[in-house]
Structure formats: structure tokens, C-alpha cells
Amino acid sequence: GITSALGDFCYESTTVTLPGFLAVLGIPAAALGLIA
């Protein structure tokens, strides 16, 4: 149960921070759709 919750938390934080991280690198958010 704890492992599942931790995995969900990591996934959610990644989906929230990744677009901002790509923006810092100068990659448009639309590229996220190609990556994922």
C-alpha cells in the first residue's frame, strides 16, 4: 500500500514539474505529448 502511494506521488509530481522543466530547457509543452 505504501509503495503504491509513493509511486502515485512520484508520478503526480513528475507530471506537474515536467512541463515547467521543459520550459526551462526551451522545449514547448507540446513536445511533452511526443515524449509521453
Coordinates of N, CA and C in Angstrom, one line a residue:
G1 N 0.8 -1.2 0.0 CA 0.0 0.0 0.0 C 0.8 1.3 0.0
I2 N 1.9 1.3 0.9 CA 2.7 2.4 0.9 C 3.5 2.6 -0.4
T3 N 4.0 1.5 -0.9 CA 4.7 1.6 -2.2 C 3.9 2.1 -3.3
S4 N 2.6 1.7 -3.3 CA 1.7 2.2 -4.4 C 1.5 3.7 -4.2
A5 N 1.2 4.1 -3.0 CA 1.0 5.5 -2.7 C 2.2 6.3 -3.1
L6 N 3.4 5.8 -2.8 CA 4.7 6.5 -3.1 C 4.8 6.6 -4.6
G7 N 4.5 5.5 -5.3 CA 4.6 5.5 -6.8 C 3.7 6.5 -7.4
D8 N 2.5 6.6 -6.9 CA 1.5 7.6 -7.4 C 2.0 9.0 -7.1
F9 N 2.5 9.2 -5.9 CA 3.0 10.6 -5.6 C 4.1 11.0 -6.5
C10 N 5.1 10.1 -6.8 CA 6.2 10.4 -7.7 C 5.7 10.7 -9.1
Y11 N 4.7 9.9 -9.6 CA 4.1 10.1 -10.9 C 3.5 11.4 -11.0
E12 N 2.6 11.8 -10.0 CA 1.9 13.0 -10.0 C 2.9 14.2 -9.9
S13 N 4.0 14.1 -9.1 CA 4.9 15.2 -9.1 C 5.6 15.4 -10.4
T14 N 5.9 14.3 -11.0 CA 6.6 14.3 -12.3 C 5.7 15.0 -13.4
T15 N 4.4 14.7 -13.4 CA 3.5 15.3 -14.4 C 3.3 16.7 -14.1
V16 N 3.5 17.2 -12.9 CA 3.3 18.6 -12.5 C 4.6 19.4 -12.9
T17 N 5.8 18.8 -12.5 CA 7.0 19.6 -12.7 C 7.6 19.4 -14.1
L18 N 7.3 18.4 -14.8 CA 8.0 18.1 -16.1 C 7.7 19.3 -17.1
P19 N 6.5 19.7 -17.3 CA 6.2 20.8 -18.2 C 7.1 22.1 -17.9
G20 N 7.2 22.4 -16.6 CA 8.0 23.6 -16.2 C 9.5 23.3 -16.5
F21 N 9.9 22.1 -16.3 CA 11.3 21.7 -16.5 C 11.6 21.9 -18.0
L22 N 10.7 21.4 -18.8 CA 10.9 21.5 -20.3 C 10.9 23.0 -20.7
A23 N 10.1 23.8 -20.1 CA 10.0 25.2 -20.4 C 11.4 25.9 -20.1
V24 N 12.0 25.4 -19.0 CA 13.3 26.0 -18.7 C 14.3 25.6 -19.8
L25 N 14.2 24.4 -20.3 CA 15.1 23.9 -21.3 C 14.8 24.5 -22.7
G26 N 13.6 25.2 -22.8 CA 13.2 25.8 -24.0 C 12.5 24.9 -24.9
I27 N 11.9 23.8 -24.4 CA 11.2 22.8 -25.1 C 9.7 23.1 -24.9
P28 N 8.9 23.3 -26.0 CA 7.5 23.6 -25.8 C 6.7 22.4 -25.1
A29 N 5.7 22.8 -24.4 CA 4.9 21.8 -23.7 C 4.3 20.8 -24.7
A30 N 4.1 21.1 -25.9 CA 3.5 20.2 -26.9 C 4.5 19.0 -27.1
A31 N 5.8 19.2 -26.9 CA 6.7 18.1 -27.1 C 6.5 17.1 -26.0
L32 N 5.9 17.5 -24.9 CA 5.6 16.5 -23.8 C 4.7 15.4 -24.3
G33 N 3.8 15.7 -25.2 CA 2.9 14.7 -25.8 C 3.6 13.7 -26.6
L34 N 4.7 14.2 -27.3 CA 5.5 13.3 -28.1 C 6.3 12.4 -27.2
I35 N 6.8 12.9 -26.1 CA 7.7 12.1 -25.2 C 6.8 11.1 -24.5
A36 N 5.7 11.5 -23.9 CA 4.8 10.6 -23.2 C 3.9 9.9 -24.2

